[in-house]
Coordinates of C-alpha atoms in Angstrom, one line a residue:
X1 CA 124.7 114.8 102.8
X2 CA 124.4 112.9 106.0
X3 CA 121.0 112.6 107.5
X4 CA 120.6 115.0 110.9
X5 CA 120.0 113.0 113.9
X6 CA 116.9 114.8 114.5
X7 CA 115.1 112.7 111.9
X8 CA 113.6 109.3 112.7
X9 CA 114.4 106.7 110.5
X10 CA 113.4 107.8 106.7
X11 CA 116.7 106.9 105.7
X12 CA 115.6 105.9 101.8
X13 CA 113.7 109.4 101.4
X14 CA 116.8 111.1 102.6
X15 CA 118.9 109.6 100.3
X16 CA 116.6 109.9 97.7
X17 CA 116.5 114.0 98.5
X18 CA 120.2 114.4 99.0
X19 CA 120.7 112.3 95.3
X20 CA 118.5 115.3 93.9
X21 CA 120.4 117.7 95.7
X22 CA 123.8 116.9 94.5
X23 CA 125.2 119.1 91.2
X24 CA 123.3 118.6 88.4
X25 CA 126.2 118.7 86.1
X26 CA 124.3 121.2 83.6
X27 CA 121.1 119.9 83.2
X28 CA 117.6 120.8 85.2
X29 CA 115.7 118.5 87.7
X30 CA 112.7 118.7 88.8
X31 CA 111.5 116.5 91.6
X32 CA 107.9 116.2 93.1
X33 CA 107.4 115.2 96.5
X34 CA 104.2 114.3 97.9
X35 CA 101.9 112.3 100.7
X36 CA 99.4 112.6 103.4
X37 CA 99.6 115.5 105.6
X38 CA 101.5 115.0 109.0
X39 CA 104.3 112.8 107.6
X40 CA 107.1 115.1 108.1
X41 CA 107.4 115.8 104.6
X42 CA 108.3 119.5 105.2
X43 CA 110.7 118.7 108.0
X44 CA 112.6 116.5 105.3
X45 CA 112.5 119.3 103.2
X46 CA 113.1 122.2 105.3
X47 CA 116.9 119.8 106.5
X48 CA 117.6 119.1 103.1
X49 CA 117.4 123.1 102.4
X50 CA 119.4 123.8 105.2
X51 CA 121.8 121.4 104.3
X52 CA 122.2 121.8 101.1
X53 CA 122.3 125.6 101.4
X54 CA 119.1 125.8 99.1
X55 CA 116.1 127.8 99.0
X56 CA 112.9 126.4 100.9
X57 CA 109.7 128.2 100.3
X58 CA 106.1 126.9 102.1
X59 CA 103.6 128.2 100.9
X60 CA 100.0 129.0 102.5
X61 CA 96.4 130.0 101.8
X62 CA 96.4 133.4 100.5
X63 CA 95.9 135.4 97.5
X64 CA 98.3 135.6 94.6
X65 CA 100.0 139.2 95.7
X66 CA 100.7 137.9 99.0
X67 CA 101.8 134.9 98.0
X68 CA 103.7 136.7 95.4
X69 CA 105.2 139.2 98.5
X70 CA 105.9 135.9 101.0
X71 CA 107.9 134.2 98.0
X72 CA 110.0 137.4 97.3
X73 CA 110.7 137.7 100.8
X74 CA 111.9 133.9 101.0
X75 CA 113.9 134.8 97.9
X76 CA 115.6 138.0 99.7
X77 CA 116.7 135.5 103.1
X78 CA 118.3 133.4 101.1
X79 CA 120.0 135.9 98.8
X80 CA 120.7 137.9 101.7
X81 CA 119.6 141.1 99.9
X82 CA 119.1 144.0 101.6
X83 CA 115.8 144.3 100.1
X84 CA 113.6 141.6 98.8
X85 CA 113.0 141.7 95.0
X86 CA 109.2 142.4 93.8
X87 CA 107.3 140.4 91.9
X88 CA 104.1 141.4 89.8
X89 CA 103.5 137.9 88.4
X90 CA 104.4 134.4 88.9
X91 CA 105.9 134.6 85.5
X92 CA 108.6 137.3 87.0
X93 CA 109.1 135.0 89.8
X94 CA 109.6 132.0 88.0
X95 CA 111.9 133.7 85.7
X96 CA 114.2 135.1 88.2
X97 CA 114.4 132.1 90.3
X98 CA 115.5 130.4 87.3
X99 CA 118.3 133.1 86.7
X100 CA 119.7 132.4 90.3
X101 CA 122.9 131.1 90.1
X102 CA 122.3 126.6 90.0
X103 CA 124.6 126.3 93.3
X104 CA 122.5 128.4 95.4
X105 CA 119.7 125.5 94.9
X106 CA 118.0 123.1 95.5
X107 CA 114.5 124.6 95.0
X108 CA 111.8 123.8 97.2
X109 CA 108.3 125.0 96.7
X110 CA 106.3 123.3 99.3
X111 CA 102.4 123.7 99.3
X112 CA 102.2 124.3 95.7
X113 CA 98.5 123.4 95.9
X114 CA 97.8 127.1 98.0
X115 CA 99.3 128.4 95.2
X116 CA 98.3 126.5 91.5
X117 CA 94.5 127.1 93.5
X118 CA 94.7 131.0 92.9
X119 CA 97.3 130.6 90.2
X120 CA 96.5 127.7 87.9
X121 CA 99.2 128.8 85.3
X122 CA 102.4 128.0 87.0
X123 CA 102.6 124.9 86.4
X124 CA 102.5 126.0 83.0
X125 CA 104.9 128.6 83.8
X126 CA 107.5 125.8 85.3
X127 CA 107.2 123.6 82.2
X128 CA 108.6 126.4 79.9
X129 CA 111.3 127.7 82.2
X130 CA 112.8 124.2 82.6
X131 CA 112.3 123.3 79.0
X132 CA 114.2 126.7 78.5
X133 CA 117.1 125.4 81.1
X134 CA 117.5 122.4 79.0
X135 CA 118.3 124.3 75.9
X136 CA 121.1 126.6 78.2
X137 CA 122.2 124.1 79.9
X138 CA 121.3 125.0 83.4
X139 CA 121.3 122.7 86.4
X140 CA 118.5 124.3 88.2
X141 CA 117.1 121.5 90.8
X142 CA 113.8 122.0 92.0
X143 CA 111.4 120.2 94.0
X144 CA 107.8 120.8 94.4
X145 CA 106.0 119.1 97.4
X146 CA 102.1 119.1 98.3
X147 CA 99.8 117.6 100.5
X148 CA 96.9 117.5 98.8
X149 CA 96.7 114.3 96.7
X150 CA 94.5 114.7 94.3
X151 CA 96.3 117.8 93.1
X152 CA 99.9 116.2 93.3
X153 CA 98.8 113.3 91.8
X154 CA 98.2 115.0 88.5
X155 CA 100.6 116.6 88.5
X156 CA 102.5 114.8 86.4
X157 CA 99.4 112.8 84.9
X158 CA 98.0 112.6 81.6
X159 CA 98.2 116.4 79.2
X160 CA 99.5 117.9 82.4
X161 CA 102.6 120.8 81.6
X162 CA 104.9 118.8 83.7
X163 CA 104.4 115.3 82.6
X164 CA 107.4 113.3 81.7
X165 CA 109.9 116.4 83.2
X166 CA 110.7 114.6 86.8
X167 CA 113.3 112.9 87.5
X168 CA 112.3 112.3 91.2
X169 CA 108.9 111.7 92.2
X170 CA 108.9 110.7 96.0
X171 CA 105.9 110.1 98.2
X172 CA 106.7 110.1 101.6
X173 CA 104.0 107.2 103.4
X174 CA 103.0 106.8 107.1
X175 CA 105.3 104.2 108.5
X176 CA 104.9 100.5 108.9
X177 CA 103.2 99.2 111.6
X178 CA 107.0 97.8 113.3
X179 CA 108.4 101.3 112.8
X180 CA 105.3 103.0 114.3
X181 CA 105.6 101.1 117.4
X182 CA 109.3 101.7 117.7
X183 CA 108.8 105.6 117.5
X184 CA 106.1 105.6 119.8
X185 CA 108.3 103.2 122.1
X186 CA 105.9 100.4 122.4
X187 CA 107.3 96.7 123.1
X188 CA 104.0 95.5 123.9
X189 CA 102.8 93.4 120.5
X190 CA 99.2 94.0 121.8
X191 CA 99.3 97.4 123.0
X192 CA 101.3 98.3 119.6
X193 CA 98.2 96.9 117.4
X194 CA 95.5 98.7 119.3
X195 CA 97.8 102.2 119.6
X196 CA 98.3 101.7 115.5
X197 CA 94.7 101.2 115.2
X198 CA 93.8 104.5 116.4
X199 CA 96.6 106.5 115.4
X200 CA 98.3 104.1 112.1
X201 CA 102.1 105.1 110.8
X202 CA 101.6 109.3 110.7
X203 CA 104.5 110.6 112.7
X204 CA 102.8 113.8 113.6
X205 CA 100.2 112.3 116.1
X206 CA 102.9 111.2 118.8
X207 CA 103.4 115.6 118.6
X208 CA 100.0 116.5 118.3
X209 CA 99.5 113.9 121.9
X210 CA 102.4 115.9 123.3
X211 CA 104.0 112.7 123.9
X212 CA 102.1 111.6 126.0
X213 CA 102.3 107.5 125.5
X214 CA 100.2 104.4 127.4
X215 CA 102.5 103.1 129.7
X216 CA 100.7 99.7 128.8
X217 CA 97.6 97.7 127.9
X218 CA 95.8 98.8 131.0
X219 CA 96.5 102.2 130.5
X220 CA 95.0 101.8 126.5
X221 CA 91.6 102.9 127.9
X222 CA 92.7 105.9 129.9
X223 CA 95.0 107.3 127.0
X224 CA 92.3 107.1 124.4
X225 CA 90.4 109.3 126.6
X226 CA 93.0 111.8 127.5
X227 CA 94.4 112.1 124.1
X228 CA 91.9 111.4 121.0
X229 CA 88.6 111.7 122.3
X230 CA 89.6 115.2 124.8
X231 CA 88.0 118.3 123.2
X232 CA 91.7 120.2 123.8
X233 CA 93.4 117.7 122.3
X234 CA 94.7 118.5 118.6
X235 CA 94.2 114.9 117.2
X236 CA 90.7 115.1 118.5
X237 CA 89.6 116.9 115.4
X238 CA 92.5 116.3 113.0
X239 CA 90.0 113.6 111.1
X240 CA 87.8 116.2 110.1
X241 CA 90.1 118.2 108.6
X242 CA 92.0 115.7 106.7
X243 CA 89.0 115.7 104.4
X244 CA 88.1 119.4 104.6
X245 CA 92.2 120.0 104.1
X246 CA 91.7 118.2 100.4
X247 CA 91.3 121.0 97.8
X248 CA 88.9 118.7 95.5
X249 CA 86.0 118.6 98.3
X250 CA 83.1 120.4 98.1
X251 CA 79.9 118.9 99.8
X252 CA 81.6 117.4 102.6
X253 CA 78.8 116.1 104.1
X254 CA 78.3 113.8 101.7
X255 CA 82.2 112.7 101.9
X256 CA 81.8 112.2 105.2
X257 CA 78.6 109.7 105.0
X258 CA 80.4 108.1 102.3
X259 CA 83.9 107.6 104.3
X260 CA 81.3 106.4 107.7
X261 CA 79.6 103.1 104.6
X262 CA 83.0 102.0 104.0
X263 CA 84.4 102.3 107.6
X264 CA 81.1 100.2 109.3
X265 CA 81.8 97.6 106.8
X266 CA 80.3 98.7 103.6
X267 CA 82.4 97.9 100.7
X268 CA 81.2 97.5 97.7
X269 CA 79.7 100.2 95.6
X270 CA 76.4 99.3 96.2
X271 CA 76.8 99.1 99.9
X272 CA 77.8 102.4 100.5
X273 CA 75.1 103.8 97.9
X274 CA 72.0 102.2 100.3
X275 CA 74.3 103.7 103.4
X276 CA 74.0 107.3 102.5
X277 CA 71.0 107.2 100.3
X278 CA 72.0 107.7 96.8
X279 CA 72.3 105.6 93.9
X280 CA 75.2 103.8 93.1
X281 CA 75.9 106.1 90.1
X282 CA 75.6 109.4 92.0
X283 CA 79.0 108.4 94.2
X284 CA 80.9 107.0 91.6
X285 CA 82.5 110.6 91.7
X286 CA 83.2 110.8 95.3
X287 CA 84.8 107.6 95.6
X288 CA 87.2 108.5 93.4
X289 CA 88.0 111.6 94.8
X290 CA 88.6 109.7 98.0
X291 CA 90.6 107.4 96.4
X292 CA 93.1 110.2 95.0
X293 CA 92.8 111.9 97.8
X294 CA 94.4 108.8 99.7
X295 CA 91.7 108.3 102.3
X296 CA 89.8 105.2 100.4
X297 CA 91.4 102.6 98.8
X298 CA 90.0 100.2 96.5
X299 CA 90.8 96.0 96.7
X300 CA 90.5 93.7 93.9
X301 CA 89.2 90.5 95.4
X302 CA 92.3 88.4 94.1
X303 CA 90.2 85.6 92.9
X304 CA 87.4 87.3 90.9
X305 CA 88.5 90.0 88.9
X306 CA 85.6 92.2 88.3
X307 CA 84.7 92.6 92.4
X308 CA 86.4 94.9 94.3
X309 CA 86.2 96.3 98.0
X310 CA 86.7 100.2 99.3
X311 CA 88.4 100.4 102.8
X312 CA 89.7 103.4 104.4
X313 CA 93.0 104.0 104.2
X314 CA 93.6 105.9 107.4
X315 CA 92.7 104.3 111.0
X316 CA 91.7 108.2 112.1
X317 CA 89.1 108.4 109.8
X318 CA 88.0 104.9 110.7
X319 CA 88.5 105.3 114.5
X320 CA 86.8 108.9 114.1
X321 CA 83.7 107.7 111.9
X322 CA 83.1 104.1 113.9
X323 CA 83.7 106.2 117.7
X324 CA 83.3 109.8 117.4
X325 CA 81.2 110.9 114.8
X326 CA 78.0 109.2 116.3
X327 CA 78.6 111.1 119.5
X328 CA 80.0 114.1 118.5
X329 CA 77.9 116.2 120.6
X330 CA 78.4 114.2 124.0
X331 CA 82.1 114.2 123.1
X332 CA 82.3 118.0 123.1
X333 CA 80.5 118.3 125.7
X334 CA 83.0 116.7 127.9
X335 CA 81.4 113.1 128.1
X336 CA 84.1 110.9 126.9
X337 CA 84.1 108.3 129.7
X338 CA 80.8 107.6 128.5
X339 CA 80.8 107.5 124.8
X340 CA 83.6 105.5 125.3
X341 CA 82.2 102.5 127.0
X342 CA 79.5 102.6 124.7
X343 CA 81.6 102.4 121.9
X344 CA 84.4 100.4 123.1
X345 CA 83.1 96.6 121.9
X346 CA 82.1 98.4 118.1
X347 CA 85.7 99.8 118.4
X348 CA 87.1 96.2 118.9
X349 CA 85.0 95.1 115.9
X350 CA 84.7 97.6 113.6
X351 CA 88.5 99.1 113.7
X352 CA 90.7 96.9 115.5
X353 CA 89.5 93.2 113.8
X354 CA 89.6 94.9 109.7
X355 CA 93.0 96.7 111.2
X356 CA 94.6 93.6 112.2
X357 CA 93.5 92.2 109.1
X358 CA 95.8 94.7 107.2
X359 CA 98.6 94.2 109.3
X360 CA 98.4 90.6 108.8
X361 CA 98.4 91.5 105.0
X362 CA 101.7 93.8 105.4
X363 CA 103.4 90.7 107.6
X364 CA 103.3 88.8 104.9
X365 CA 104.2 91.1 102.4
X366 CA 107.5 92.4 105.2
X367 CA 107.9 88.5 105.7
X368 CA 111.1 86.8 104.5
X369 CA 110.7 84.9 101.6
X370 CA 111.2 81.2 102.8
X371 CA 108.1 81.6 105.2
X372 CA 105.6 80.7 102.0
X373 CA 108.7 78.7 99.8
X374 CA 109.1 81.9 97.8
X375 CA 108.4 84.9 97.2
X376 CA 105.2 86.2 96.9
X377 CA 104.1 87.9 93.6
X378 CA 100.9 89.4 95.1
X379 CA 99.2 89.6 98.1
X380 CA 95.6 90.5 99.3
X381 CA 92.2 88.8 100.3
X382 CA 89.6 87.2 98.4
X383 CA 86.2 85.0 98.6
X384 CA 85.8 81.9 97.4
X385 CA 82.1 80.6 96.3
X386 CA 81.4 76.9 97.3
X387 CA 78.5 75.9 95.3
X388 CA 77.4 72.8 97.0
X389 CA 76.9 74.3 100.1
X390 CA 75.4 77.3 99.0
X391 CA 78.2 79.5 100.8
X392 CA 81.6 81.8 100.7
X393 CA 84.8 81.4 102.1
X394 CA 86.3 84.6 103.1
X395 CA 90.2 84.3 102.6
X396 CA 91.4 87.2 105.1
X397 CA 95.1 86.6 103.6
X398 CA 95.9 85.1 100.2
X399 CA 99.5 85.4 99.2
X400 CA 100.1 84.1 95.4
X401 CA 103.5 83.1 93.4
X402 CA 104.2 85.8 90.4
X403 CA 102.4 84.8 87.6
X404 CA 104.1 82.4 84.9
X405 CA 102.8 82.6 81.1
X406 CA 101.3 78.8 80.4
X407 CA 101.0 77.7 83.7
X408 CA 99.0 77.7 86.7
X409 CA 99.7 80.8 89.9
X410 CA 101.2 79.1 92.6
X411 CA 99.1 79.6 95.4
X412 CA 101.5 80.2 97.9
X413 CA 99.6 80.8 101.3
X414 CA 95.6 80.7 102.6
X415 CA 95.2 83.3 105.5
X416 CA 92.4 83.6 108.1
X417 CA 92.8 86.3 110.5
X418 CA 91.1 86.9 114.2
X419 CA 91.7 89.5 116.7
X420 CA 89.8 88.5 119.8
X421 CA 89.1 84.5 119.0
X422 CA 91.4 81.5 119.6
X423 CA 92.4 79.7 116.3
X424 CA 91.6 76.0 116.3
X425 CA 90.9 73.1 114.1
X426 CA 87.5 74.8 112.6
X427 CA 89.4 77.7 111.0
X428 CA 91.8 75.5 109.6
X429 CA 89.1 73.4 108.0
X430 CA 87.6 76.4 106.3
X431 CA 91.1 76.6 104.9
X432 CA 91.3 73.1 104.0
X433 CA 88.2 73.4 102.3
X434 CA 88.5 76.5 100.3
X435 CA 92.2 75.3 99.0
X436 CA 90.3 72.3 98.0
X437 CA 88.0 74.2 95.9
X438 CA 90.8 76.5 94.2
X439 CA 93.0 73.5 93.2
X440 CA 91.1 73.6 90.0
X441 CA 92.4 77.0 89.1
X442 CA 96.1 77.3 90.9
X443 CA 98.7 75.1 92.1
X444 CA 97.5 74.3 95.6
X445 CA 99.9 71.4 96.1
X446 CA 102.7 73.7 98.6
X447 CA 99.6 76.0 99.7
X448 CA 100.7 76.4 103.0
X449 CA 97.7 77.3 105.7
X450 CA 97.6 79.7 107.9
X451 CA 96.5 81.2 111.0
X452 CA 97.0 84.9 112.4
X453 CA 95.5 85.5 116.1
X454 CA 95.8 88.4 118.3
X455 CA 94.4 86.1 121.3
X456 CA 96.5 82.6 120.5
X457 CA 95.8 78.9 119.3
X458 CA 94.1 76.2 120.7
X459 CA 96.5 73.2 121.7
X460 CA 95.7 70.5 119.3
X461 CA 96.4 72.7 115.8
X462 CA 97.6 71.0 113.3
X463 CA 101.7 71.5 113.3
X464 CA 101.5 71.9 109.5
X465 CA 99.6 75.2 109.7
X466 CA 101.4 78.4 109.8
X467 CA 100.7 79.9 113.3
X468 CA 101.3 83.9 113.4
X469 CA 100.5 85.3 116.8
X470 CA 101.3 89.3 118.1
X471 CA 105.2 88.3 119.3
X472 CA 105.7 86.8 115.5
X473 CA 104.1 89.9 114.0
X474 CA 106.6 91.9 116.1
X475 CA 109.5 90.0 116.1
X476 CA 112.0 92.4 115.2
X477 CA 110.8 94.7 118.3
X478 CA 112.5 92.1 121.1

């Protein structure tokens, strides 16, 4: 099935769908499809229906009787009955979707989460119909798709009645920071970084902005206010509701408080338990939840095993807890200009610098392979301890060689990142100096050094050291 021009780029998770979709030559799939909401997951799904002449069913909040009614009716469209069939149970409705004739398929159940939250058996219910289609030999294709993370993630986890019974499970991610500038039709580097700060890859925020784009860098501060910070604007609340959306949260007010430690800069554990209050044992839970839920992620420090860092996943959240959530009230009130000036420095520190510090990361990981001498077998950030002077070295981008049984990781690359500061000889001795002190642990004789600026290099840096400035990061946008 060819792709309809209508969709931007996705090209792998279409071909991924339309794989699925193809005859199943007697046997039953099921695929899962997941991610974060607004990623156009159910506009992939709804074209694949339509092409494919399938079923597509979305589900929403409601009870299991109207659910029960809405799914019947779905069924009756795309039967073209004159009357849609009725359903008492899910276990009728599973059982009669499953008599449909194969060809009429692919199956898409979108939402499940609205429904598996009234009706917790049908996942149960699923299991034993396709296990039953195995044994007829029917080549019923179904897809299930949710938004909710936590719940798709277990789907398929652990004792759970599906596990080991997909043969597709797709999540559909925010796009890269080079494809997010090209679909909002930016091809200014700096403008790109600060518009990705705010908004990151999610699709749905050009729609929800009513495409209303910066024209350029001196039109960043005037779209911010017209767009994410205006009370009529739909992305002016949409960060809020990404938690409150997650089927797993209950005291949200604690969720929040947690997600505003980790997005002021407090990582570890025990950071964000003196932030809200609590002791590092009594958020243990919520962290995780946040982590399945895709809004936290957790990063090992590559060179010490047992420390890790949380950082939120989603520049909203990050942009909403650092901007909007200390002056919610003002905001509301119409008093935007004002917040925003206020704000606008901590915004430049708190969101944009740790922002640019990810992109950096995915540069290197996008990167061709000859930039470090090979390819890179893992990349992240770390801190190295220098005991005689009673300090650490904060390594903003460390990329390493796969690991090789009985012999020392290749350290590749040594990264330091700055948004707002010209790179110069100091930075580069930092570098020097830390590479000096991991050479007793890792290969550090091709470690090349570098240096990744958003506002350019001082004149006299050393032409050995790997300059990476906004036009390199972008390259591919000229």
């Amino acid at each position: 099935m060819k792709k309809p021009r209508r969709i931007f780029a996705r090209d792998d998770e279409w071909n991924h769908l339309a794989r699925f979709a193809a005859p199943a030559g007697g046997r039953p799939r099921l695929g899962v499809v997941s991610g974060r909401r607004r990623q156009g997951k159910t506009y992939l799904l709804q074209a694949l229906a339509e092409q494919a002449g399938g079923l597509y069913f979305g589900a929403t909040e409601a009870t299991e009787t109207e659910s029960l009614g809405l799914f019947a009716a779905a069924v009756g469209a795309h039967l073209d009955l004159a009357a849609p069939p009725r359903f008492d149970s899910w276990d009728d409705a599973v059982r009669f979707l499953f008599s449909l004739d194969p060809e009429s398929g692919p199956f898409v159940i979108d939402e499940l989460p609205y429904l598996t939250k009234v009706s917790p058996a049908l996942p149960s219910i699923l299991q034993r119909e396709l296990d039953q289609a195995v044994s007829t030999g029917r080549g019923t294709s179904l897809l299930l798709c949710g938004s909710a993370m936590s719940v798709m993630g277990g789907l398929l986890s652990g004792s759970a009645p599906l596990r080991g019974r997909a043969s597709l499970e797709l999540i559909v991610r925010p796009f890269d920071y080079p494809l997010a500038a090209e679909f909002w039709e930016l091809t200014d580097p700096r403008l790109a970084v600060l518009v990705h700060a705010v908004t990151g890859g999610t699709p749905a925020y050009r729609r929800f902005v009513g495409d209303d784009l910066p024209r350029s860098g001196d039109d960043f501060d005037a779209w911010v206010l017209r767009t994410v910070l205006s009370p009529v604007n739909p992305l002016f609340r949409e960060a809020r509701y990404l938690l409150d959306e997650e089927l797993e949260v209950r005291d949200s007010a604690l969720y929040h408080s947690v997600l505003a430690a980790v997005a002021s800069g407090n990582g570890t554990r025990g950071g964000i338990a003196n932030y809200v209050g609590r002791k590092a044992t009594d958020i243990g839970h919520h962290l995780m939840v946040l982590e399945d839920s895709g809004l936290v992620r957790r990063h090992q420090d590559v060179f010490r095993a047992r420390r890790s860092t949380y950082r939120v996943a989603e520049p909203l959240v990050v942009f909403y807890q650092v901007v909007m959530r200390p002056q919610w009230g003002l905001l509301e009130s119409g008093r935007a200009q004002n917040v925003w000036q206020a704000a606008r420095a901590r915004f430049l520190s708190q969101v944009v610098g740790p922002h640019f510090e990810q992109m950096c990361r995915d540069f290197a990981l996008l990167a061709p392979a000859d930039l470090f001498g090979e390819l890179p077998g893992e990349i992240g950030s770390g801190v190295v301890p220098d005991h005689s002077r009673r300090t650490q070295i904060e390594v903003d981008v460390v990329v390493l060689a796969p690991a090789v049984p009985g012999q020392r990781r290749k350290l590749l690359s040594l990264g330091e990142v700055k948004w707002g500061e010209t790179m110069g000889r100091r930075h580069v001795e930092r570098l020097d100096r830390a590479r000096h002190l991991l050479s007793a642990a890792y290969d550090t004789s091709d470690t090349v050094l570098a240096c990744y600026s958003g506002a350019g290099f001082e004149p006299d840096l050393d032409p050995k050291v790997l300059r990476i400035g906004l036009d390199d990061l972008y390259r591919s946008l000229a």
